Coordinates of C-alpha atoms in Angstrom, one line a residue:
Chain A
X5 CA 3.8 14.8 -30.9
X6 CA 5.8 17.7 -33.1
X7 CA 8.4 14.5 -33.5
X8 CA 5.9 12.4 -35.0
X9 CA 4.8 15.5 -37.3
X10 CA 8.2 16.3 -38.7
X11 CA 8.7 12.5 -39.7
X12 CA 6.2 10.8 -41.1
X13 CA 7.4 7.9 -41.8
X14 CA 7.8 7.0 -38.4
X15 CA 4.5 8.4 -37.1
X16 CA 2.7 5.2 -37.0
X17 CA 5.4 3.4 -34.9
X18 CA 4.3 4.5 -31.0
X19 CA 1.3 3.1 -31.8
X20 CA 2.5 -0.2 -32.9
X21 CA 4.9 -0.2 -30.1
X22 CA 2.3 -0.1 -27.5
X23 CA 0.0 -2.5 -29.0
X24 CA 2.9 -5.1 -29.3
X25 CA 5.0 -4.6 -26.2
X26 CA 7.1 -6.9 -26.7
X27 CA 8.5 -6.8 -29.8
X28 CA 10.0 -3.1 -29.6
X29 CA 13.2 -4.8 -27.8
X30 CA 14.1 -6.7 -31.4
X31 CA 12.8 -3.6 -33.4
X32 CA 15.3 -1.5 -31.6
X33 CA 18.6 -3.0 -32.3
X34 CA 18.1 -4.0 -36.0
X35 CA 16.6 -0.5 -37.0
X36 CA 18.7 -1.5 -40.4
X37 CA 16.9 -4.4 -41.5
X38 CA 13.3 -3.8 -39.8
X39 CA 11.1 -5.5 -42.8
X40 CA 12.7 -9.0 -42.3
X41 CA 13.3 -8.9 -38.2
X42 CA 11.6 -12.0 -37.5
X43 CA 13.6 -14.1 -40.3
X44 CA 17.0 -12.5 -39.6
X45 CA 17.5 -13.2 -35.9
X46 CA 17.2 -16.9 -36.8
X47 CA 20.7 -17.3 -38.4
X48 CA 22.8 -15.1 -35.9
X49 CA 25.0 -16.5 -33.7
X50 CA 23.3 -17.0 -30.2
X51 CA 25.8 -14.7 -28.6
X52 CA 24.5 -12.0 -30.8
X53 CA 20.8 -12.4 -29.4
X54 CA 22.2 -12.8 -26.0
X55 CA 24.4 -9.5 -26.1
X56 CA 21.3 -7.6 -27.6
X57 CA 19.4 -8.8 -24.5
X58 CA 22.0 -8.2 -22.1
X59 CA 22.7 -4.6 -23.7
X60 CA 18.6 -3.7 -23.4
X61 CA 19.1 -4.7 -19.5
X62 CA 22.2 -2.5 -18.9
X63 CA 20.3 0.3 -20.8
X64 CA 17.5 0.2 -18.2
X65 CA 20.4 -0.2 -15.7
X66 CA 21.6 3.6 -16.7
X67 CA 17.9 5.0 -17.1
X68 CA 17.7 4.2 -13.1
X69 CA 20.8 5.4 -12.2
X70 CA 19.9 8.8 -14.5
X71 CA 16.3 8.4 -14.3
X72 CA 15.3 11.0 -16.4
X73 CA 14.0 9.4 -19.7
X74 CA 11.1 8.6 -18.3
X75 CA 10.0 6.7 -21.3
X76 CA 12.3 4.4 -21.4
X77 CA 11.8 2.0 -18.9
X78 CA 8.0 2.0 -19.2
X79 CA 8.2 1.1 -23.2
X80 CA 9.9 -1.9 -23.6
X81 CA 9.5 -3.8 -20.0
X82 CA 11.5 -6.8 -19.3
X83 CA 11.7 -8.7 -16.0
X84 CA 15.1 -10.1 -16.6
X85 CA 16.7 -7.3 -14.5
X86 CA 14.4 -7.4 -11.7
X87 CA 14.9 -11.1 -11.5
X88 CA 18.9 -10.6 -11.7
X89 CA 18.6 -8.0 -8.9
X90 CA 16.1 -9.8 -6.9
X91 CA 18.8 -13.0 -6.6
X92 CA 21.5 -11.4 -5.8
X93 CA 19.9 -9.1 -3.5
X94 CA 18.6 -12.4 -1.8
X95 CA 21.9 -14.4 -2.3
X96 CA 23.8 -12.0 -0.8
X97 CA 21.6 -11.6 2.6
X98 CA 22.7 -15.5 3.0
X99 CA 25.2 -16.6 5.0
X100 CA 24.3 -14.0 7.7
X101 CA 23.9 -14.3 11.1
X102 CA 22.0 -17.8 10.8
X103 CA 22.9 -19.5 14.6
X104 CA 21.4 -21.6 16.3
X105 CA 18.7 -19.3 17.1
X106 CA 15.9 -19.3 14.4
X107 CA 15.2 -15.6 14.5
X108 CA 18.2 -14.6 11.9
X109 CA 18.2 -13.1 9.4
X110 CA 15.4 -13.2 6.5
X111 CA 15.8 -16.5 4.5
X112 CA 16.1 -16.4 0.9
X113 CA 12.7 -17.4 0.0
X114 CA 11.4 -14.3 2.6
X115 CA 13.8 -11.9 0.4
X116 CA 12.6 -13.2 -2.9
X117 CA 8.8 -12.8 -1.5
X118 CA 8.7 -9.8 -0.3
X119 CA 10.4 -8.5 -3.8
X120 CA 7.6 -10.2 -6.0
X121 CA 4.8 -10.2 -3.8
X122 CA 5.4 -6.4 -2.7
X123 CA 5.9 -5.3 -6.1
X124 CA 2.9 -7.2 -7.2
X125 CA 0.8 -5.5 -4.3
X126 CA 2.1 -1.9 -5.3
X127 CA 1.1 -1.8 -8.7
X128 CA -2.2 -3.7 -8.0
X129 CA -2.5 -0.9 -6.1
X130 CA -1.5 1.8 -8.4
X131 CA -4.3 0.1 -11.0
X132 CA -6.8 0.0 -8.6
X133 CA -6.1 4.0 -7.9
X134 CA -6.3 4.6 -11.5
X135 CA -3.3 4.7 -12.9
X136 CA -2.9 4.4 -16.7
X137 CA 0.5 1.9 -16.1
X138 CA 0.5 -1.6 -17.5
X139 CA 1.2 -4.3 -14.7
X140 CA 4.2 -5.9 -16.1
X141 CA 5.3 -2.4 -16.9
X142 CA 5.2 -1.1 -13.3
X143 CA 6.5 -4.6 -11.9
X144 CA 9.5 -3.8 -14.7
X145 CA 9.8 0.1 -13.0
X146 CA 9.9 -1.2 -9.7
X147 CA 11.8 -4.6 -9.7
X148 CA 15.0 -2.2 -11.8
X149 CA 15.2 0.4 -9.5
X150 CA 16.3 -2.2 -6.5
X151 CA 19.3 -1.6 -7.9
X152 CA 20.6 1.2 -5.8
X153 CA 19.9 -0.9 -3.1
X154 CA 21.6 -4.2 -4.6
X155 CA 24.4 -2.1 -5.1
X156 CA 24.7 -0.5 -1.7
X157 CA 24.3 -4.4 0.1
X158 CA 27.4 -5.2 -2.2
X159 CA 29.6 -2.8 -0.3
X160 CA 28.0 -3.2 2.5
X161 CA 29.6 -6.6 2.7
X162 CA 33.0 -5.2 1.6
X163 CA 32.5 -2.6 4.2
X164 CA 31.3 -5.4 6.8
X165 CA 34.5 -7.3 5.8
X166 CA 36.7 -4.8 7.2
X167 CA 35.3 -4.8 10.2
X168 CA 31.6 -4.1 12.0
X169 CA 32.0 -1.5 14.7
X170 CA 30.7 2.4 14.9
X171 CA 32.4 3.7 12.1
X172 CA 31.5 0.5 10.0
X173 CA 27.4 1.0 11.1
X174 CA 27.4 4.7 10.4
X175 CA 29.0 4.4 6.7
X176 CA 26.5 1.7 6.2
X177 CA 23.4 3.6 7.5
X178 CA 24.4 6.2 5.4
X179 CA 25.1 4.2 2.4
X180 CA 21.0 2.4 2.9
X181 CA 19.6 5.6 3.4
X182 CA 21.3 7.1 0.4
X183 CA 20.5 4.0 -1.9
X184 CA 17.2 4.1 -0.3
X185 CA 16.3 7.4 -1.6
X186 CA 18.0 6.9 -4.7
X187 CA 15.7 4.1 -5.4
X188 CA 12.6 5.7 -4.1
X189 CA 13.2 8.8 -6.1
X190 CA 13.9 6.8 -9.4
X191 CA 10.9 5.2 -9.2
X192 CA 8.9 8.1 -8.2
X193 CA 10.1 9.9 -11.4
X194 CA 8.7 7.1 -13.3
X195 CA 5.8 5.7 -11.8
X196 CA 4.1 9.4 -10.8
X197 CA 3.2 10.5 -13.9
X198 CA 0.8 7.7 -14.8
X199 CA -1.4 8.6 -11.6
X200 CA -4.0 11.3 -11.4
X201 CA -2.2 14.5 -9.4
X202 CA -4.8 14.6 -6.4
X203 CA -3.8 10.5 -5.9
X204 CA 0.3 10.6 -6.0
X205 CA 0.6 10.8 -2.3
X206 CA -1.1 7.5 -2.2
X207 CA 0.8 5.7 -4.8
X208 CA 4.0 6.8 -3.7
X209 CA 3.6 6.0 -0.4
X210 CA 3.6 2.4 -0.8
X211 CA 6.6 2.6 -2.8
X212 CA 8.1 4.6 0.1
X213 CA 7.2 1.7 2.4
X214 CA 8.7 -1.4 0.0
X215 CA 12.0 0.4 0.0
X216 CA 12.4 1.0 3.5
X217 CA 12.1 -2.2 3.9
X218 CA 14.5 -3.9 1.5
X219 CA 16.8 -1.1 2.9
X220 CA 15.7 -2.4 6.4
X221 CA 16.9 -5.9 5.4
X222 CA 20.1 -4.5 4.2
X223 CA 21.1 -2.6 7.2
X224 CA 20.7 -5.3 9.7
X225 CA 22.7 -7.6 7.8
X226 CA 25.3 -8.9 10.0
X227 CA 27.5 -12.1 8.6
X228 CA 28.2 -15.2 10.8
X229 CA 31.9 -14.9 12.5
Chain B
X9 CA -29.0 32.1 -15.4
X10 CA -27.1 31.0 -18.0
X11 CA -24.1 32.3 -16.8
X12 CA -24.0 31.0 -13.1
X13 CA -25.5 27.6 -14.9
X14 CA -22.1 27.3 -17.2
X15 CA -18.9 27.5 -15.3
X16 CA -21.2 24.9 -12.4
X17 CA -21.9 22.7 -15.3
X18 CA -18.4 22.4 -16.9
X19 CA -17.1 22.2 -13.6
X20 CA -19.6 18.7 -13.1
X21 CA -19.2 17.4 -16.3
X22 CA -15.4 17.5 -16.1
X23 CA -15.5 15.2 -12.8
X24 CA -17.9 12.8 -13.9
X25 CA -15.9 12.2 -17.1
X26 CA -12.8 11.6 -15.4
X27 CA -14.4 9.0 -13.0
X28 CA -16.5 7.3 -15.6
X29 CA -13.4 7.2 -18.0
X30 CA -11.4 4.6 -15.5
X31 CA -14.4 2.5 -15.3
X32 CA -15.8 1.8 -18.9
X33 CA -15.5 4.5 -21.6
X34 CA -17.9 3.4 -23.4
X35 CA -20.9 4.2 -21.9
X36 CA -19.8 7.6 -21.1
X37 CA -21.7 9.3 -23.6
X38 CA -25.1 7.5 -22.7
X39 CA -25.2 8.2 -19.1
X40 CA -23.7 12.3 -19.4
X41 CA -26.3 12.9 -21.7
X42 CA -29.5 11.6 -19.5
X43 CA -27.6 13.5 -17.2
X44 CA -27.2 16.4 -18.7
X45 CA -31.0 16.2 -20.4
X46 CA -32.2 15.9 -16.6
X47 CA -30.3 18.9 -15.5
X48 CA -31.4 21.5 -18.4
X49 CA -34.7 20.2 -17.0
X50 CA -34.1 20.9 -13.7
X51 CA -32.6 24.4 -14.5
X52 CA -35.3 25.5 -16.3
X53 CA -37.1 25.9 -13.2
X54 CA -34.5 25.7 -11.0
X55 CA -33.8 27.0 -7.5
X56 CA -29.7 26.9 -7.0
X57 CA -30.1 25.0 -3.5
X58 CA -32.3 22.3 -5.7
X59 CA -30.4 22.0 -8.5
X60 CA -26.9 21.6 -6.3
X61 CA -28.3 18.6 -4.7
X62 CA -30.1 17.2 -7.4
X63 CA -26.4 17.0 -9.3
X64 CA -24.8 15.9 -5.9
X65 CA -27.1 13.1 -5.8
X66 CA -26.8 12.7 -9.4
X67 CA -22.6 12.4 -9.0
X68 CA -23.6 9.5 -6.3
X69 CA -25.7 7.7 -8.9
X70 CA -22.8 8.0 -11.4
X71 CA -20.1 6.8 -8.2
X72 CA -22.0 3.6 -7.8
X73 CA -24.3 3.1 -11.0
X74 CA -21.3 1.1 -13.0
X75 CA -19.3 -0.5 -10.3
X76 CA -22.5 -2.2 -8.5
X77 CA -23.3 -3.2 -12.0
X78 CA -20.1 -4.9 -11.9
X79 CA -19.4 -8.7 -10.3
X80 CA -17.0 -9.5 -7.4
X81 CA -14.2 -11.3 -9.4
X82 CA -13.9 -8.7 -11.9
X83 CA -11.3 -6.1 -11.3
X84 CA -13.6 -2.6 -11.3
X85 CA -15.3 -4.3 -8.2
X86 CA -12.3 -3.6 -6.3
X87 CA -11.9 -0.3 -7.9
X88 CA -14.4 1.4 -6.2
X89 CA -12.8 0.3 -2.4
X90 CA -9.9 2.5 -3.8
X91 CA -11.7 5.3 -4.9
X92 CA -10.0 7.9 -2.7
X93 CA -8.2 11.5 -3.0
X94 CA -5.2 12.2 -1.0
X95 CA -7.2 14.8 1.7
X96 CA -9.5 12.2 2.4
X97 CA -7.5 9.6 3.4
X98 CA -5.6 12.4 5.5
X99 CA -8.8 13.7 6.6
X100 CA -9.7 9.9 7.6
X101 CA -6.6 9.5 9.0
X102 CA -6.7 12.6 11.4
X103 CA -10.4 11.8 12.3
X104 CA -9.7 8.5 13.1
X105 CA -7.1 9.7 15.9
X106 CA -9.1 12.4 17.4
X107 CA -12.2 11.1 18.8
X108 CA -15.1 14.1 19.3
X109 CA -17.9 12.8 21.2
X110 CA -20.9 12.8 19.1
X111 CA -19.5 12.7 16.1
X112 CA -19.5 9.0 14.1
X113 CA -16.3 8.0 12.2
X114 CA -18.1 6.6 9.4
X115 CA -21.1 9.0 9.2
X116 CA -18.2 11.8 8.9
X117 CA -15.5 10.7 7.3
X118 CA -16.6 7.5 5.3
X119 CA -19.6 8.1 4.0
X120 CA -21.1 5.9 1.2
X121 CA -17.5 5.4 0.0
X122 CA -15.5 3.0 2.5
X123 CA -12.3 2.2 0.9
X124 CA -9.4 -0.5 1.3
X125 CA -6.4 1.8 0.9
X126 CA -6.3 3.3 3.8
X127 CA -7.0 -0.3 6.7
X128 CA -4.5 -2.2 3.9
X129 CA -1.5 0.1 4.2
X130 CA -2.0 1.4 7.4
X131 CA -2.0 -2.4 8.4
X132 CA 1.2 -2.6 6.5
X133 CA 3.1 0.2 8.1
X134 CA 1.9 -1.5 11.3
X135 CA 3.6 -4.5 10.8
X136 CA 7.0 -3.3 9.7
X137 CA 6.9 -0.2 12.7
X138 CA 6.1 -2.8 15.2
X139 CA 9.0 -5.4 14.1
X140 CA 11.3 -2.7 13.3
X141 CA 10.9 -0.7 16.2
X142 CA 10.4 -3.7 18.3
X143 CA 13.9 -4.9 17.3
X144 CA 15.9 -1.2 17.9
X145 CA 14.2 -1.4 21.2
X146 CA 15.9 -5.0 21.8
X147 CA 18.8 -3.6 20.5
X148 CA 19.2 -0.8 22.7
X149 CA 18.2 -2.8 26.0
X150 CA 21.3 -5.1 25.0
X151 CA 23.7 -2.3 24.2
X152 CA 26.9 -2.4 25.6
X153 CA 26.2 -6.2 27.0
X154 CA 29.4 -8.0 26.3
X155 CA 28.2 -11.3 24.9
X156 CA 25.5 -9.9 23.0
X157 CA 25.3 -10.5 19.5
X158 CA 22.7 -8.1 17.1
X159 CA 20.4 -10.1 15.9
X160 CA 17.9 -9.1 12.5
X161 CA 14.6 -10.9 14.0
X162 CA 13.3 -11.4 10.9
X163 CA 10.5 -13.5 12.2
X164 CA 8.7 -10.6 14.3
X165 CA 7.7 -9.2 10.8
X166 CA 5.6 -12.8 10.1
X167 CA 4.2 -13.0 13.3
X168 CA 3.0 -9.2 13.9
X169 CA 1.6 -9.4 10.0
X170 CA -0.3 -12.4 11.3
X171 CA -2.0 -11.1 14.4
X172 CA -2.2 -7.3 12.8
X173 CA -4.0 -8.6 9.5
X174 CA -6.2 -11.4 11.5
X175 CA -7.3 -8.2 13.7
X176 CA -7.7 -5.9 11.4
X177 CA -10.2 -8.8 9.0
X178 CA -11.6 -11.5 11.6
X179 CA -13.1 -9.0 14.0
X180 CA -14.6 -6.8 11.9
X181 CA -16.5 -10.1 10.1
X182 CA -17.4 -11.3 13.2
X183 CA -18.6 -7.6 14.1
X184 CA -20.8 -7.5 11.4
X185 CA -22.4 -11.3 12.2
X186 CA -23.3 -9.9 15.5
X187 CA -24.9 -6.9 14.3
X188 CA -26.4 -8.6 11.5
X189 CA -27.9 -11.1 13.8
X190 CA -29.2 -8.6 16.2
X191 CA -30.5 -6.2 13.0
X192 CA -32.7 -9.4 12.5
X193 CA -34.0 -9.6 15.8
X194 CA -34.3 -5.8 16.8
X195 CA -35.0 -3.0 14.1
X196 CA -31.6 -1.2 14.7
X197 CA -32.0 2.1 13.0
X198 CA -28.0 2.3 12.2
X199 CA -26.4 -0.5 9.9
X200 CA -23.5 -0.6 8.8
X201 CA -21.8 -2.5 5.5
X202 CA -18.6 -4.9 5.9
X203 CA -16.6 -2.5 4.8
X204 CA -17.5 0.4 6.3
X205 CA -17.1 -1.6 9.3
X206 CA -13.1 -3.1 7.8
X207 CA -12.6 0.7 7.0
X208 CA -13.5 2.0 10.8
X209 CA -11.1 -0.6 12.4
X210 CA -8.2 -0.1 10.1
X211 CA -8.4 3.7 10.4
X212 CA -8.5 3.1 14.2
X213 CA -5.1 1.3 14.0
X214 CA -3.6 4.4 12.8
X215 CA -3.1 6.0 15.9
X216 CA -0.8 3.1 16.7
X217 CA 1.6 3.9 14.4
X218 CA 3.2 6.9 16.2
X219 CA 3.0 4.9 19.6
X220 CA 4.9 1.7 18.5
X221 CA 7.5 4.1 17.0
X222 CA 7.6 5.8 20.6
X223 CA 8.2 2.2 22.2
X224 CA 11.6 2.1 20.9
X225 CA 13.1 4.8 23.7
X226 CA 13.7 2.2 26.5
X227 CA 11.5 3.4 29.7
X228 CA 8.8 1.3 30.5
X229 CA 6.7 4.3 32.1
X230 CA 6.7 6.0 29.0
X231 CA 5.9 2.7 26.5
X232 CA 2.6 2.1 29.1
X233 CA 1.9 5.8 29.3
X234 CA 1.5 6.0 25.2
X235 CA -0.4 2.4 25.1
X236 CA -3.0 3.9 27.2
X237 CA -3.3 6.7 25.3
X238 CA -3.4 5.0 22.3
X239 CA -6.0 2.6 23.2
X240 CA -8.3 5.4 24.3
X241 CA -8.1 7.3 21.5
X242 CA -9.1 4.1 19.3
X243 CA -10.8 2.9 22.0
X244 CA -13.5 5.5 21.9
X245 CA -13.5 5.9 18.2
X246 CA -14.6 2.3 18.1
X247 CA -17.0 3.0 21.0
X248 CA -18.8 6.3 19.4
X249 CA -19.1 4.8 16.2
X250 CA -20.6 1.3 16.7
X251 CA -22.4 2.7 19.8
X252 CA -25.5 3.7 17.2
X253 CA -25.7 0.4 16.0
X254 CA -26.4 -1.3 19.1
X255 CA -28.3 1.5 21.0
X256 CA -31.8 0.3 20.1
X257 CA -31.0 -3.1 21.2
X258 CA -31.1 -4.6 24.5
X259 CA -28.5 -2.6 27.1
X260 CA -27.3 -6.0 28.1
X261 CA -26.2 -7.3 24.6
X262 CA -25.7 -3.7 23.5
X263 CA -22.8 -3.3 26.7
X264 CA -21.2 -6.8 26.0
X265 CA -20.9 -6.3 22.2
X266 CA -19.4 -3.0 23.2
X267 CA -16.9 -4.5 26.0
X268 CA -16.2 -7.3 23.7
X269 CA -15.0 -4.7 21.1
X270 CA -12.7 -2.7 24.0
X271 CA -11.3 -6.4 25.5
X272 CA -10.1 -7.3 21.9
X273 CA -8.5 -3.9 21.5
X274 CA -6.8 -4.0 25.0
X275 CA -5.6 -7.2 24.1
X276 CA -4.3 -6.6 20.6
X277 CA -2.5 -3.8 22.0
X278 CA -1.0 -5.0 25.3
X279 CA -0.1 -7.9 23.6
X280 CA 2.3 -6.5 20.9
X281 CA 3.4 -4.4 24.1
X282 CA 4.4 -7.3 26.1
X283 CA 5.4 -9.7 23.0
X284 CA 7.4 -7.7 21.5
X285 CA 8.7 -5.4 23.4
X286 CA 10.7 -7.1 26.6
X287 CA 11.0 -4.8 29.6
X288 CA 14.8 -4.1 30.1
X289 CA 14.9 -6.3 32.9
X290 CA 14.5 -9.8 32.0
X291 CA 16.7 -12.1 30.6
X292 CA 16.8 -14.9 28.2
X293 CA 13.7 -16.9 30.7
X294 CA 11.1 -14.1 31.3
X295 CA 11.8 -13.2 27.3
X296 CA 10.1 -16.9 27.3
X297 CA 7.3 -17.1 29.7
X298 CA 5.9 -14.1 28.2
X299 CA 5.8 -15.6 24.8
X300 CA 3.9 -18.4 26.2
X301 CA 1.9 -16.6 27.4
X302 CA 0.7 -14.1 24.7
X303 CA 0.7 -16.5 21.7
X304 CA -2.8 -18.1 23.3
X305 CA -4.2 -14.5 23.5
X306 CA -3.3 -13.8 19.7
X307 CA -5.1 -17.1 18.6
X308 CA -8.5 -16.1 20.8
X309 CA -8.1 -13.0 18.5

């Protein structure tokens, strides 16, 4: 509030930017030119757009590994990340232990549901509690801070490469539970201050719950010899 | 009496707002104002004892007055299924494990105000503790096998979320039928709502939690030994809170709606005991007759 005070000129933008969600992500990059933003992202190149997209996803990508700005990742949502994370998280849990036996592994289409539809569940939820969130906002919270968790399953194949014995289990359970934390934490710092106080138990819980079960699925990944 | 009348008033007024505000701002004024109008009434004459439950059943008017108003597909009609604090659900929670006899789970605990969080996410956890534990347990009764390959079991999780959310919904509706039907035929002088009844058996699936995470240590004593306990302590919840519904009616149907309620519960339970959870003896063939022979018992559910 003292931020908008000293500057004036800028005090009318938070409200714009949370009536129009989804412009902010152009406003932010071309802060030179912001009168004619619609006309002049017409005649750049197509890798400039591209970039400017790909940079706002790697920003969010460092709010959840520093998850501190809390503002950040709730302003300007995207689901671009989430979706990124959500394939590869699924992708990679291919090519496990599929035999002959049907009870494998989860399949992709179980990965990819329980992402989406558990994400969709948890923020219903949060609304329904009374939190002040937007839905696509919390979906965009939740679906970016799999990350941890995308990144531990990556070198938990490396490690599972090397070998899957005791010592290959226990730096894997300890990377999961880690990531696991990591990612419930991140999203806690987020999500927990759109709740009312006597209620965050009950939103966080669920969130608690989705994670333990991604890292669940990452842990019991075994490949096919 | 001004002074004891202000702090209590602020107090008041502050909760309303912040209950009214997630439902519709906009009538907020209208309805504190009668409100307040009626109090200074009230007060003027007012006998503390009075007055505290004239507000108390004013608060209840405000609780329900704009979400009955509002119709099923619209999204503050589910609001008010999740209109729960973090001690109740705990308080819930613990008085859905410990069974007092005499005391009613839903008179106690619920209330007016049944909610969805708690028989949804307890459900939830249910599911993933029973496939998860379920899987360490087949894990550790393979250990050290030679030719034994871990397997993730993925498709525990699908089957235990289809019998635990088909308990946990379908008996409670056909619950309420029957007492619906027998409210119709005898005057019962306890009734209870769909979701009061919903919000009984979820609660009393709570208690299962601990004991399907106890299943994983690998002695069959012990996994019996906690599936008994479990199913008294949510057996008799069940039992002392229906049991006022059906006292008035005939002891005949009154015993078999209550054995019906115990046999589903024995079965829910023993089944996820037997189907999941192979004792360590058996091999690959037993593993299979008892799937046979539990998957009929799930659909009767």
């Amino acid at each position: 509030m003292s931020d908008a005070d000293s500057r004036p000129f800028f005090s009318a933008l938070p409200e714009v930017s949370v009536s129009e969600e989804v412009r902010v992500e152009g406003n932010i990059s071309m802060a030179s030119a912001p009168k004619d933003d619609g006309f002049s992202t017409l005649d750049e190149p197509v890798r400039d757009t591209v970039l400017r997209d790909l940079r706002a996803v790697g920003t969010k990508f460092v709010h959840v590994l520093y998850p501190k700005q809390s503002q950040a990742l709730l302003r300007d949502w995207d689901l671009w990340g989430p979706l990124l994370l959500c394939v590869t998280l699924a992708l990679l849990l291919q090519g496990g232990s599929v035999d002959s036996r049907e009870d494998g592994g989860p399949q992709f289409a179980e990965v990819f549901v329980i992402v989406w539809f558990g994400s969709v569940v948890i923020t219903l939820n949060s609304k329904l509690l009374g939190g002040t969130i937007s839905f696509f906002q919390s979906l965009c919270v939740l679906g970016y801070c799999v990350m941890p968790l995308t990144v531990a399953l990556v070198v938990c194949r490396l490690v599972l490469l090397g070998g899957s014995g005791t010592a290959s289990f226990v730096v894997r359970l300890v990377l999961v539970s880690a990531s696991f934390g990591w990612s419930t934490f991140a999203s806690t710092a987020f999500l927990a201050d759109s709740q009312p106080p006597n209620r965050k138990a009950l939103v966080v819980y669920p969130v608690f719950l989705f994670y333990f079960v991604i890292g669940w699925m990452i842990l019991t990944f075994s490949p096919a010899q | 009496m001004a002074t004891t009348k202000d702090p209590f008033e602020f107090q008041e007024f502050e909760e309303a707002e912040s209950l009214l505000e997630e439902n519709r701002g906009s009538t907020t004024i209208n309805i504190e104002d009668v409100k307040e109008s009626q109090k200074q009434k009230r007060s003027l004459g007012g006998d503390e004892d009075e007055e505290y439950l004239l507000t108390n059943d004013d608060k209840a008017k405000l609780l329900s007055g704009p979400s009955k108003n509002a119709p099923i597909w619209s999204f503050e009609y589910y609001q008010k299924f999740f209109d729960v604090d973090t001690h109740q659900v705990r308080s819930r929670i613990i008085g859905s494990v410990l069974p007092w006899p005499g005391k009613n789970f839903i008179d106690l605990h619920v209330g007016r105000n049944p909610d969805l969080y708690g028989p949804f996410w307890i459900c939830a956890t249910l599911v993933f503790a029973i496939a998860i534990s379920g899987n360490i347990a087949n894990f550790l009764v393979h250990l050290g096998k030679p030719n034994y390959k871990y397997v993730p079991e993925f498709r525990k999780v699908t089957i235990a979320a289809t019998a635990i959310y088909c308990y946990a919904w379908l008996v409670p509706l056909a619950l309420w039928g029957v007492l619906l039907w027998r409210n119709n035929k005898v005057l019962n002088l306890v009734s209870y709502s769909f979701m009061e009844i919903v919000c009984a058996y979820g609660y009393s699936l709570a208690i299962y939690i601990p004991a399907v995470v106890l299943w994983i240590i690998p002695s069959e004593g012990l996994r019996w030994c906690s599936v008994v306990v479990a199913l008294c302590l949510s057996g008799s919840v069940l039992l002392l809170t229906f049991w006022p519904a059906v006292r008035d009616d005939n002891l005949r149907v009154s015993i078999a709606i209550m054995s019906a309620i115990v046999v589903l519960n024995v079965l829910l339970a023993v089944g996820s005991k037997m189907y999941f959870f192979s004792s360590p003896e058996p091999v690959h063939q037993a593993n299979n007759s008892s799937v046979v022979m539990t998957i009929p018992a799930k659909a009767s559910n």
